[in-house]
CSV table of C-alpha atoms and ligand atoms in Angstrom, one decimal:
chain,number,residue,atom,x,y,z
A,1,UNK,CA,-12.0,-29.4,-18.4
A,2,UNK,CA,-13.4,-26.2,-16.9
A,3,UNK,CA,-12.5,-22.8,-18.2
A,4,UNK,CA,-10.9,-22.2,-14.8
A,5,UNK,CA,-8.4,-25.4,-15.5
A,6,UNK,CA,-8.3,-24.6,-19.0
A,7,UNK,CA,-6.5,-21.4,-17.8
A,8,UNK,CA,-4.4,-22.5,-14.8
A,9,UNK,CA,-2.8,-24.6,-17.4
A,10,UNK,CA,-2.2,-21.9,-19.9
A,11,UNK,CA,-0.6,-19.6,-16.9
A,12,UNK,CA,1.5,-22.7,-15.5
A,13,UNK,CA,2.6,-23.5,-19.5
A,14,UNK,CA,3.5,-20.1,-20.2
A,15,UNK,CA,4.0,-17.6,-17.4
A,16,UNK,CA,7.1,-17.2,-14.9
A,17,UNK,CA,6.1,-19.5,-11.5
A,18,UNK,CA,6.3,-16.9,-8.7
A,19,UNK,CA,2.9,-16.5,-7.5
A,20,UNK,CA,1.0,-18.6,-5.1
A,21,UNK,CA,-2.2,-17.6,-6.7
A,22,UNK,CA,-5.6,-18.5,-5.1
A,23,UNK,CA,-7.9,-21.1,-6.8
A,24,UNK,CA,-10.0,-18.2,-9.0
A,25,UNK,CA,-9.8,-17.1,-11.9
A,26,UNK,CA,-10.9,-13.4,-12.3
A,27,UNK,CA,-13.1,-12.2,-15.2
A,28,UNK,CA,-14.6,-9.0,-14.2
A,29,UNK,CA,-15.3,-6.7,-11.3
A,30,UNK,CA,-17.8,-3.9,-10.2
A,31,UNK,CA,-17.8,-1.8,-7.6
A,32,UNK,CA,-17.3,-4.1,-4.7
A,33,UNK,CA,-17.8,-7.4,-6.7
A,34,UNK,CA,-15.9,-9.4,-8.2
A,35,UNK,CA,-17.0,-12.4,-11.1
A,36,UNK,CA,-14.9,-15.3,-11.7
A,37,UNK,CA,-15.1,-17.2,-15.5
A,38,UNK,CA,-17.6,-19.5,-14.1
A,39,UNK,CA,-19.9,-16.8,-13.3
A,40,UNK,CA,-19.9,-16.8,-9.6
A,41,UNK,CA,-19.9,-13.5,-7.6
A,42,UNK,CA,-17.6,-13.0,-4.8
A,43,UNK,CA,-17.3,-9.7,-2.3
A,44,UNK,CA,-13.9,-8.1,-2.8
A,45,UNK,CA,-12.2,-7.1,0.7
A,46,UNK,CA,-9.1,-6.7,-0.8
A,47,UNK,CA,-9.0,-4.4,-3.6
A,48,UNK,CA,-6.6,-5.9,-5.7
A,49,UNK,CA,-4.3,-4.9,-2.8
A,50,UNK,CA,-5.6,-2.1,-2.0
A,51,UNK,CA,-5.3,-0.6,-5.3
A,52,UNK,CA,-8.9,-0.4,-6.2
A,53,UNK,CA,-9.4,1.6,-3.6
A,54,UNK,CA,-12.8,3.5,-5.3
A,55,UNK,CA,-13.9,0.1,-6.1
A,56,UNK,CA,-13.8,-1.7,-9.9
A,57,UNK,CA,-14.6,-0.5,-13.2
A,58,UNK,CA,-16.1,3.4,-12.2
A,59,UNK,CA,-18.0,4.6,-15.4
A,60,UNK,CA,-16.3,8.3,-14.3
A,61,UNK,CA,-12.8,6.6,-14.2
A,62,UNK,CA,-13.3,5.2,-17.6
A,63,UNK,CA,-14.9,7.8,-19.4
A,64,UNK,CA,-11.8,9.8,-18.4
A,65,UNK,CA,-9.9,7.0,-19.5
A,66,UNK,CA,-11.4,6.9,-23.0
A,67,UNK,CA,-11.3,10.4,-23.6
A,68,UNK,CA,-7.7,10.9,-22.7
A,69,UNK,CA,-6.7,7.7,-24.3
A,70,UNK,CA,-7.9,9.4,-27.8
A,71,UNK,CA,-6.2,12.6,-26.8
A,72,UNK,CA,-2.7,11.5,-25.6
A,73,UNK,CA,-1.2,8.5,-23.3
A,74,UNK,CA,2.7,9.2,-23.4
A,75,UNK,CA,5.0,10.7,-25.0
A,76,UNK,CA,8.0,10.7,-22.0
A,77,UNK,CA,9.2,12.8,-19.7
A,78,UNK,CA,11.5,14.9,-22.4
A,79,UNK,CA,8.1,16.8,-22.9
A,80,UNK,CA,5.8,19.1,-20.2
A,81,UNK,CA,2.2,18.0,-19.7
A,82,UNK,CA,-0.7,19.6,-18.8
A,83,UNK,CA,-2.1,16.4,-17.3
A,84,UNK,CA,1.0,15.7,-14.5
A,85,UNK,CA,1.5,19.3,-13.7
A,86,UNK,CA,-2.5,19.4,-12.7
A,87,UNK,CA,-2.2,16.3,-11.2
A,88,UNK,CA,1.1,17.1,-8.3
A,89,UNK,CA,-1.1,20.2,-7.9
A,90,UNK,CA,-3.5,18.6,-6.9
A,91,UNK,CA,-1.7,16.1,-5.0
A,92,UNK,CA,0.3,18.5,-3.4
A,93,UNK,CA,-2.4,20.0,-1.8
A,94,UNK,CA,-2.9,16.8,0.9
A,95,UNK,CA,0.1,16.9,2.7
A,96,UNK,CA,3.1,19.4,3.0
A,97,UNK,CA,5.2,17.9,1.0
A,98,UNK,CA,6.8,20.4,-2.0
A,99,UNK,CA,7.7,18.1,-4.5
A,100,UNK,CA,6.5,15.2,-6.0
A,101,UNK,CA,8.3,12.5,-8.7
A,102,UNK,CA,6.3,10.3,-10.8
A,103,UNK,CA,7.0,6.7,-11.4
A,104,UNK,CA,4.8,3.2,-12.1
A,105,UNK,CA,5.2,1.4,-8.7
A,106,UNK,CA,5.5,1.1,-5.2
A,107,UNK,CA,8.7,-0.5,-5.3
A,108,UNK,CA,9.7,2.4,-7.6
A,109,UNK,CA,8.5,5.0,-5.7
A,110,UNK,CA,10.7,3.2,-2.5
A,111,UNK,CA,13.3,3.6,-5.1
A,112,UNK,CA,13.7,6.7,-5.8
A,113,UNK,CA,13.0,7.6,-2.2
A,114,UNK,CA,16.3,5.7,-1.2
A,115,UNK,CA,18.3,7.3,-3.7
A,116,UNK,CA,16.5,10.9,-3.3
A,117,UNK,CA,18.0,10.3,0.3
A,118,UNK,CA,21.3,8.8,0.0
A,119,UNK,CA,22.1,12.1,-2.8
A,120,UNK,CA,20.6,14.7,-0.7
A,121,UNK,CA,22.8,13.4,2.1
A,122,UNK,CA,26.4,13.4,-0.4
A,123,UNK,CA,25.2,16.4,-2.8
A,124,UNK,CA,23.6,19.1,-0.5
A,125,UNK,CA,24.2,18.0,2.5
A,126,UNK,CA,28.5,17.2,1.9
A,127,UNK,CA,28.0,14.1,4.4
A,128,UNK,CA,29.1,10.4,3.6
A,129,UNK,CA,25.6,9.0,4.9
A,130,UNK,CA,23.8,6.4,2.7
A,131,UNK,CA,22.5,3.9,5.0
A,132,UNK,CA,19.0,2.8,5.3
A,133,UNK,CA,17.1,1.8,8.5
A,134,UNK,CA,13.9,0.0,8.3
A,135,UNK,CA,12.0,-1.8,10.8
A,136,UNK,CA,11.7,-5.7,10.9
A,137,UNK,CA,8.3,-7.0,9.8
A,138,UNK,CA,8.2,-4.5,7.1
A,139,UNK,CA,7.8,-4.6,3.1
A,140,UNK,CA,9.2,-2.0,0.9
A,141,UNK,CA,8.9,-4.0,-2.8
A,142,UNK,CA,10.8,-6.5,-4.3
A,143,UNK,CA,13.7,-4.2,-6.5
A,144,UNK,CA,16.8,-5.4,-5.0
A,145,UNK,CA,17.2,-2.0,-3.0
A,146,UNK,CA,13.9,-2.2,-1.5
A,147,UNK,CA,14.0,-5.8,-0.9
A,148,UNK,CA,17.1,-5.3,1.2
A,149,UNK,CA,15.6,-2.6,2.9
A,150,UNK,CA,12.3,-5.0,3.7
A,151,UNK,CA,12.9,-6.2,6.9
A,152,UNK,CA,11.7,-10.1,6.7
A,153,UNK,CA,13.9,-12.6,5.5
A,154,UNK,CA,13.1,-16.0,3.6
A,155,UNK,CA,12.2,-16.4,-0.1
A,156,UNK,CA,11.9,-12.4,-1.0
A,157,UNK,CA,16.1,-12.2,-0.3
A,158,UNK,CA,17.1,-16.0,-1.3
A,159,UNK,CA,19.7,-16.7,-3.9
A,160,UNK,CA,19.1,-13.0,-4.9
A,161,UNK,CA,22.7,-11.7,-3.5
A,162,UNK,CA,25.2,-9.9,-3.3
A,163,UNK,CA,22.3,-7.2,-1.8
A,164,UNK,CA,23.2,-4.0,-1.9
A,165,UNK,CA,25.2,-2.0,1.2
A,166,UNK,CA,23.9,0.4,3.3
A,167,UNK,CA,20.4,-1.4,4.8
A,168,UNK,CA,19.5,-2.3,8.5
A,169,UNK,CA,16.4,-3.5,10.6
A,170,UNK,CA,15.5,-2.9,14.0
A,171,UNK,CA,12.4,-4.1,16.2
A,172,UNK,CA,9.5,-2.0,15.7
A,173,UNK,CA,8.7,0.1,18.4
A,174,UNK,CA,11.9,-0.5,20.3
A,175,UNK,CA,13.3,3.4,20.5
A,176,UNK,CA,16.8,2.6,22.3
A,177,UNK,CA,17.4,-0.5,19.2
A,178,UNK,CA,17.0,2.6,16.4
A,179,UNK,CA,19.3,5.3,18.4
A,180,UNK,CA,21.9,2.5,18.7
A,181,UNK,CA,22.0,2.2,15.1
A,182,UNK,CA,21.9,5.3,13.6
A,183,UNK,CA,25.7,6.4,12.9
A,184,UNK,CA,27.3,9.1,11.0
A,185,UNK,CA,26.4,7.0,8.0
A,186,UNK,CA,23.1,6.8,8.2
A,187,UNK,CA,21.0,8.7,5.6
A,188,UNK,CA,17.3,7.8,6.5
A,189,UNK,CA,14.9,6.1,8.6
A,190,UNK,CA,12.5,4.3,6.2
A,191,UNK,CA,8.8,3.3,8.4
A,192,UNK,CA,5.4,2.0,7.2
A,193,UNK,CA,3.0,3.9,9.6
A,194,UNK,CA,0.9,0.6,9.4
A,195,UNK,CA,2.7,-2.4,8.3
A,196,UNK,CA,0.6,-3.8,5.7
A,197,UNK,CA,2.4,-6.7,4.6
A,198,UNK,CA,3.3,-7.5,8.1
A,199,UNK,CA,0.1,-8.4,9.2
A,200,UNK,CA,-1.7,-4.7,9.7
A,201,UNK,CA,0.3,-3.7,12.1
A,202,UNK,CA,0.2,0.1,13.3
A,203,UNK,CA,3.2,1.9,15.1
A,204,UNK,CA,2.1,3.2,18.4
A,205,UNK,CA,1.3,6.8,18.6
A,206,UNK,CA,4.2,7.5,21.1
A,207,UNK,CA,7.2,5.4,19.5
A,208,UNK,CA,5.8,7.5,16.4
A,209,UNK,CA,6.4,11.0,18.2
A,210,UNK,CA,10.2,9.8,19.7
A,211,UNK,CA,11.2,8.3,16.3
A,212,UNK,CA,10.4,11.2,14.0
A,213,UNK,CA,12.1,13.4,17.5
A,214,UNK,CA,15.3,11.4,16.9
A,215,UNK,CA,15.7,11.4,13.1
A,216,UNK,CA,15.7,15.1,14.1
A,217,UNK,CA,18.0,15.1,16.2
A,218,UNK,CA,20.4,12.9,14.2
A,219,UNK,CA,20.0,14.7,11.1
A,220,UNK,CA,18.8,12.0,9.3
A,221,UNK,CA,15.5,11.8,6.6
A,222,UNK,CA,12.8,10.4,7.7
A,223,UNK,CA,10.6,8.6,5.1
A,224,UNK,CA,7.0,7.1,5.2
A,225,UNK,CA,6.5,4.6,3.3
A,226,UNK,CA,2.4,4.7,2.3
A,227,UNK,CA,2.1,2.7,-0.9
A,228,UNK,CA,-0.3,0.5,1.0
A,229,UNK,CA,-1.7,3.0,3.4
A,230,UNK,CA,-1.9,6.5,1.5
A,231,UNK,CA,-5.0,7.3,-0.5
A,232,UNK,CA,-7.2,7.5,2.1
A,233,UNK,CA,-7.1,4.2,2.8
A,234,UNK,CA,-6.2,4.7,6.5
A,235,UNK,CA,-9.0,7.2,7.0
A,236,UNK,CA,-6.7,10.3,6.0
A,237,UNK,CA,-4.9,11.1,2.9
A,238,UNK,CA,-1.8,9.4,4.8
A,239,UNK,CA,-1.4,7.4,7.5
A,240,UNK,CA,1.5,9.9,8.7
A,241,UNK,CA,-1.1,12.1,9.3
A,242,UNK,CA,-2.7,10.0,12.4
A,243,UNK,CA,0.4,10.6,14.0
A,244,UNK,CA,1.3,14.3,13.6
A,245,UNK,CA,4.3,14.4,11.9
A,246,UNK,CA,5.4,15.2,8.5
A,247,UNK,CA,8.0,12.8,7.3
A,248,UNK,CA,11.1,14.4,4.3
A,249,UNK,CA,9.9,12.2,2.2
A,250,UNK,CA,6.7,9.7,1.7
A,251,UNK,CA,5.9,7.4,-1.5
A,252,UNK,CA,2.9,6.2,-3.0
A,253,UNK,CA,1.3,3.9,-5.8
A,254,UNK,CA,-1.7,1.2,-5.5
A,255,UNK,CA,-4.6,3.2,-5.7
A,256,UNK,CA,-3.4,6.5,-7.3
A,257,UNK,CA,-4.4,5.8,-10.9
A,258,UNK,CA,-7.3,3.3,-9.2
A,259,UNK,CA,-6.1,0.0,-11.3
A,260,UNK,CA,-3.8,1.6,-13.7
A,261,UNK,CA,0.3,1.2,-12.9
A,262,UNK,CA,1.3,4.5,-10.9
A,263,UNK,CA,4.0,5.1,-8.4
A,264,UNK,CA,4.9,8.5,-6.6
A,265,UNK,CA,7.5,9.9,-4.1
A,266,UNK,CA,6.9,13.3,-2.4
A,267,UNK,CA,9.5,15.2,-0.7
A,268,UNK,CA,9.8,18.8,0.8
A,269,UNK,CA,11.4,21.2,-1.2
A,270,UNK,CA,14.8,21.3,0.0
A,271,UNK,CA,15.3,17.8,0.5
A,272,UNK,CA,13.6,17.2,-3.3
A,273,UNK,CA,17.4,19.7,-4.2
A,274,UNK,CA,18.8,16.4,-4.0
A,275,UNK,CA,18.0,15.7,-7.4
A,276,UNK,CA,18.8,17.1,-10.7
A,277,UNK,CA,18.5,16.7,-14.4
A,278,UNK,CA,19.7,13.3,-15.3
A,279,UNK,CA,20.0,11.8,-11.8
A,280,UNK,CA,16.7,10.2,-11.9
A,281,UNK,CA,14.1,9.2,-14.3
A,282,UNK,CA,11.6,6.7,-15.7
A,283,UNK,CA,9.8,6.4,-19.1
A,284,UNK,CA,6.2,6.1,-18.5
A,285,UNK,CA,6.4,8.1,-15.1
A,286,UNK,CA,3.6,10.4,-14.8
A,287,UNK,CA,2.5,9.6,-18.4
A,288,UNK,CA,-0.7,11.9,-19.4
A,289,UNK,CA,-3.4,9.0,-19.4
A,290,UNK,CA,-2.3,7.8,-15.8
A,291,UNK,CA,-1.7,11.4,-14.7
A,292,UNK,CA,-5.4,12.3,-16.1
A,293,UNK,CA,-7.0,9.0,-14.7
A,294,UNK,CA,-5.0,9.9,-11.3
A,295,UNK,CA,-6.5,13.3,-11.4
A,296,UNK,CA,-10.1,12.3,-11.4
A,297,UNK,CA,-9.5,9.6,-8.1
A,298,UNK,CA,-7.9,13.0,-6.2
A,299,UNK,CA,-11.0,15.0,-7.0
A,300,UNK,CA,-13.5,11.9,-6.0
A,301,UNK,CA,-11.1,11.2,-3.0
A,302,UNK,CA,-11.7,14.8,-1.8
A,303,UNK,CA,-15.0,15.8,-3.3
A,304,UNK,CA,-17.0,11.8,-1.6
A,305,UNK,CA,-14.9,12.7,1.8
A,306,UNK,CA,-13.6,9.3,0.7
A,307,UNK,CA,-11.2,9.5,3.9
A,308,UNK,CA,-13.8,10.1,6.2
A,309,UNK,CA,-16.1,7.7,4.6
A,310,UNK,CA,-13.0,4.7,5.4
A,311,UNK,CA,-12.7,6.1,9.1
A,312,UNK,CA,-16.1,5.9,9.8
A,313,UNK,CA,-16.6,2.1,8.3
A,314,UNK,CA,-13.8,1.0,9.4
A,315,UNK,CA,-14.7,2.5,13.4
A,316,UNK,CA,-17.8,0.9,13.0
A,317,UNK,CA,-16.1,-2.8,11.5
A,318,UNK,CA,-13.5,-3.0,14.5
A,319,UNK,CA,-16.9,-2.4,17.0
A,320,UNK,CA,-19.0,-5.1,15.2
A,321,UNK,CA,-15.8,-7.4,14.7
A,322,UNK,CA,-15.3,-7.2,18.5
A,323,UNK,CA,-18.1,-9.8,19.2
A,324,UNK,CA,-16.2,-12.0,17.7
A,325,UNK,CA,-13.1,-12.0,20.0
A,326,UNK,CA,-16.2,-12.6,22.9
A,327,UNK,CA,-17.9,-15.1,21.1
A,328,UNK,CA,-14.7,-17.2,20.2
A,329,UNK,CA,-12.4,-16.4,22.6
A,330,UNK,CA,-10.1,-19.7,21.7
A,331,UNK,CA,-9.9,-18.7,18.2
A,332,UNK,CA,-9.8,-14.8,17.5
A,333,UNK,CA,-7.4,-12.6,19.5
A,334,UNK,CA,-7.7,-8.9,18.2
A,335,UNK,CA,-8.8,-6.7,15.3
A,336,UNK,CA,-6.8,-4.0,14.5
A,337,UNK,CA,-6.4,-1.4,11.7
A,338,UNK,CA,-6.8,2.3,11.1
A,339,UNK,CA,-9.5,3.0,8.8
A,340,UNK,CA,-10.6,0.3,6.1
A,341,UNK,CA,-6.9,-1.2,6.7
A,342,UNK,CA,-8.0,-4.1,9.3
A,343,UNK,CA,-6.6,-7.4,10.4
A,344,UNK,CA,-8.2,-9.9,12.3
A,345,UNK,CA,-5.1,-11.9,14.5
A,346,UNK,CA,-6.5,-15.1,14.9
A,347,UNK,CA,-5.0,-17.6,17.4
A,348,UNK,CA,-4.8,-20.6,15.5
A,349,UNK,CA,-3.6,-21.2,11.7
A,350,UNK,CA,-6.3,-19.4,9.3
A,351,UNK,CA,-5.9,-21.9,6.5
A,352,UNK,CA,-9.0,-23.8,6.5
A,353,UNK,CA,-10.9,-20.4,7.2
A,354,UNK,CA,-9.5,-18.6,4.8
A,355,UNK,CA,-10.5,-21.1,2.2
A,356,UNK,CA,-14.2,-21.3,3.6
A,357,UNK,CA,-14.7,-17.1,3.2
A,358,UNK,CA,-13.4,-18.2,-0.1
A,359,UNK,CA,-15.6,-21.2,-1.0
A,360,UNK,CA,-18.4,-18.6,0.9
A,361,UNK,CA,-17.5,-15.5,-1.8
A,362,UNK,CA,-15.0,-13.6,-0.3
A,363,UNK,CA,-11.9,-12.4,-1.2
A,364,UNK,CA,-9.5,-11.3,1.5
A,365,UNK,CA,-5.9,-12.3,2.2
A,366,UNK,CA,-4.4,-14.5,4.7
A,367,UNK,CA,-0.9,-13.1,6.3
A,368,UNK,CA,1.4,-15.0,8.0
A,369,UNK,CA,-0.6,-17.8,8.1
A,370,UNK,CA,-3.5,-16.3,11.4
A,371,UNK,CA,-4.2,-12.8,10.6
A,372,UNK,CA,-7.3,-12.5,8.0
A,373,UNK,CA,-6.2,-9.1,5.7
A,374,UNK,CA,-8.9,-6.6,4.8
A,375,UNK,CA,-8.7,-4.1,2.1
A,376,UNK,CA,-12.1,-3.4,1.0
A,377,UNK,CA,-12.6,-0.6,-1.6
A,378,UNK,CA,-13.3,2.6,0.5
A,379,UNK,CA,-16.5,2.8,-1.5
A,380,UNK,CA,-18.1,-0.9,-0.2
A,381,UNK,CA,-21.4,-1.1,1.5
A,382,UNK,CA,-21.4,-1.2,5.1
A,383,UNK,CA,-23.3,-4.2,4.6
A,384,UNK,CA,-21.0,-6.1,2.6
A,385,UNK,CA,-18.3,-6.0,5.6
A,386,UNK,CA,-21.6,-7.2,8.1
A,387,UNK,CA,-22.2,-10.0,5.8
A,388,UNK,CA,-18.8,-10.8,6.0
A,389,UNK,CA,-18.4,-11.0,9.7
A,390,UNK,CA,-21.8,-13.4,10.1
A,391,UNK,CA,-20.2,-15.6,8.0
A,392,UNK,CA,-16.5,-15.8,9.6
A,393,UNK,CA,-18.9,-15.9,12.9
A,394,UNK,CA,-20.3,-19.2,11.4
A,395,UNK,CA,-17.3,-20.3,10.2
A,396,UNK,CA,-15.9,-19.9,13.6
A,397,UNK,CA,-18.6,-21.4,15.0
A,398,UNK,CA,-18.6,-24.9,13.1
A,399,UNK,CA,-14.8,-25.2,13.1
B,401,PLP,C1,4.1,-0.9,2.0
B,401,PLP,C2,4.5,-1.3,0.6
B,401,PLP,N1,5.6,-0.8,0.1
B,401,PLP,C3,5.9,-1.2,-1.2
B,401,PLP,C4,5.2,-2.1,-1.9
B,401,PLP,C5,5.6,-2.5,-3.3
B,401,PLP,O1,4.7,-2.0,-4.2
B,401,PLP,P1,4.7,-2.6,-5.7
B,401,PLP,O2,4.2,-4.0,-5.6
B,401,PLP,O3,3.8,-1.7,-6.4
B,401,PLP,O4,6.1,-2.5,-6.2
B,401,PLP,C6,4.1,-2.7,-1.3
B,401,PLP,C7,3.3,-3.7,-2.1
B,401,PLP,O5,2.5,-4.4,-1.5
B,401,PLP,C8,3.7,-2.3,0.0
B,401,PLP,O6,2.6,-2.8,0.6
């Protein structure tokens, strides 16, 4: 038996059945490589992701990692620490938001954003408003309040009721379908600016401009949801800020700590009144070896121009990647993304060439069954993503 079966049958014996996981078993990772337990090397375009999004195993990050780990990991949020007040500084400093909670997860951070909203609405606000709109296609975690609030149904929401009150979804982009359903009880609008999940899917610019127009004029929060997108990943700090609005309140998590568990939602400073000792909390939230390891990615994000860096690759990927939709016209129908968020839309089922980029050493996801999922670590080689797209261009080519 190989040491990959060997372990497949140690997972299947022993832990809970609720990931389709791809034939590979993972042993280490550099930079933009990946090794399996056989030894063979494979191209990551996916980042764990998108968590590793300044690519594995840094020798910065874990010489931070080490020290503070000697110095001090956690001792809970009953204490202050240097190490998360430094680090929502610094964090701060990318957006406009005032505020910022710590947590361990993207779901988490949707969490808290939800209830930051639906509190805000009843505590300083006096008004009975606690529903949540999101848009359909979307993915906001798997808690039960942000898998209701996900707007895709099928496995994620089966046999998992009662849900909780108080969610909607409308079509994306449809302006008229989100004023019809905003009421008196609506606290929030809840958006991805890109829908990860959903098959990299970005909102257009102008339904971007009326929607964040209408919460306004409704009263209602608006919230970005950027656990997938943030971090530079889009080519600035935060999606949102492609568009030119500032949302009440965004969230965060992937790539902050670079690998290690971190969530984070940010709100301005009035609406962040919403909360007060007691109302919300976690544990390990903002824990000083996360915050400290955190700390580091913001000052390589900013000090590498890691943002820019994505924006230009990823400019330069959806140009190259554009032969591809000329050379197989039957087979590839668009490439879309913002930065080094891309998705290639294919027109037939990307099974069998999902598994050859595999079998060929690349690690990508495959989304609703025909659009190829890129997440490459901001930090990869230009050349990595070329290699990449001669292959799938041979690929294409013999299929
Ligand atoms: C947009 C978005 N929101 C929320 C989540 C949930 O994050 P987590 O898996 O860390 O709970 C994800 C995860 O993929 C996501 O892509």
């Amino acid at each position: 038996m190989s040491k990959h079966d060997n372990l497949v049958k140690k997972v299947n014996n022993n832990i809970c059945n609720t990931y389709g996981r791809y034939p590979v078993s993972i042993s280490k990772a550099k930079g933009a490589r990946l090794y399996d337990l056989d030894g063979n090397e494979y191209i990551d375009l996916l980042s764990g992701i998108s968590v590793a999004n300044l690519g594995h195993c840094r020798e910065d990050l874990a010489k931070v990692m080490a020290e503070q780990s000697q110095k001090l990991v956690q001792v809970s949020n009953l204490f202050y620490q240097e190490e998360q007040a430094e680090l929502a500084e610094k964090l701060l400093k990318t957006s406009d938001a005032g505020k910022v909670f710590f947590c361990n997860s993207g779901a988490e951070a949707n969490e808290a954003a939800i209830k930051l909203a639906r509190r805000y609405m009843r505590k300083v606000k006096n008004k009975e408003a606690y529903e949540i709109i999101t848009l359909q296609g979307s993915f906001h975690g798997r808690t039960l309040a942000t898998l209701t609030a996900t707007g895709q149904d099928g496995l994620i929401k089966e046999g998992f009721g009662p849900l909780p009150e108080g969610f909607k979804s409308v079509p994306a982009g449809d302006i008229e379908a989100m004023r019809n359903a905003i009421s008196d009880k609506t606290a929030a609008i809840m958006v991805e600016m890109i829908q990860g999940e959903g098959g990299i899917r970005p909102l257009a610019p102008e339904y971007v401009t009326v929607l964040a127009a209408l919460a306004k004029e409704k009263d209602v929060l608006l919230i970005a949801d950027e656990v997938q997108s943030g971090l530079c990943r889009s080519g600035k700090w935060w999606a949102f800020q492609h568009y030119g609005i500032t949302p009440d309140i965004f969230t965060s998590a992937k790539s902050l700590a670079n690998g290690l568990p971190m969530g984070a939602m940010f709100a301005t400073d009035t609406v962040a009144t919403g909360f007060e000792p007691g109302s919300h909390a976690t544990t390990f939230g903002g824990g000083a070896l996360v915050s400290k390891v955190a700390s580091k990615v913001v000052d390589i994000m900013n000090d590498e121009k890691i943002a820019e860096r994505a924006a230009k690759l990823g400019e330069q990927f959806k140009k190259e990647a554009a032969e591809l939709i000329t050379r197989h016209p039957d087979k590839v129908e668009t490439v879309r993304g913002l930065g080094l968020m891309l998705g290639i839309q294919l027109k037939i089922d990307g099974s069998s060439i999902f598994a050859a980029l595999r079998d060929k050493g690349f690690i990508l996801n495959l989304t609703k069954g025909t659009i190829l999922r890129l997440l490459p670590p901001l930090t990869i080689d230009f050349e990595d993503l070329r290699t990449f797209l001669k292959t799938l261009d041979g690929i294409l080519s013999e299929n």
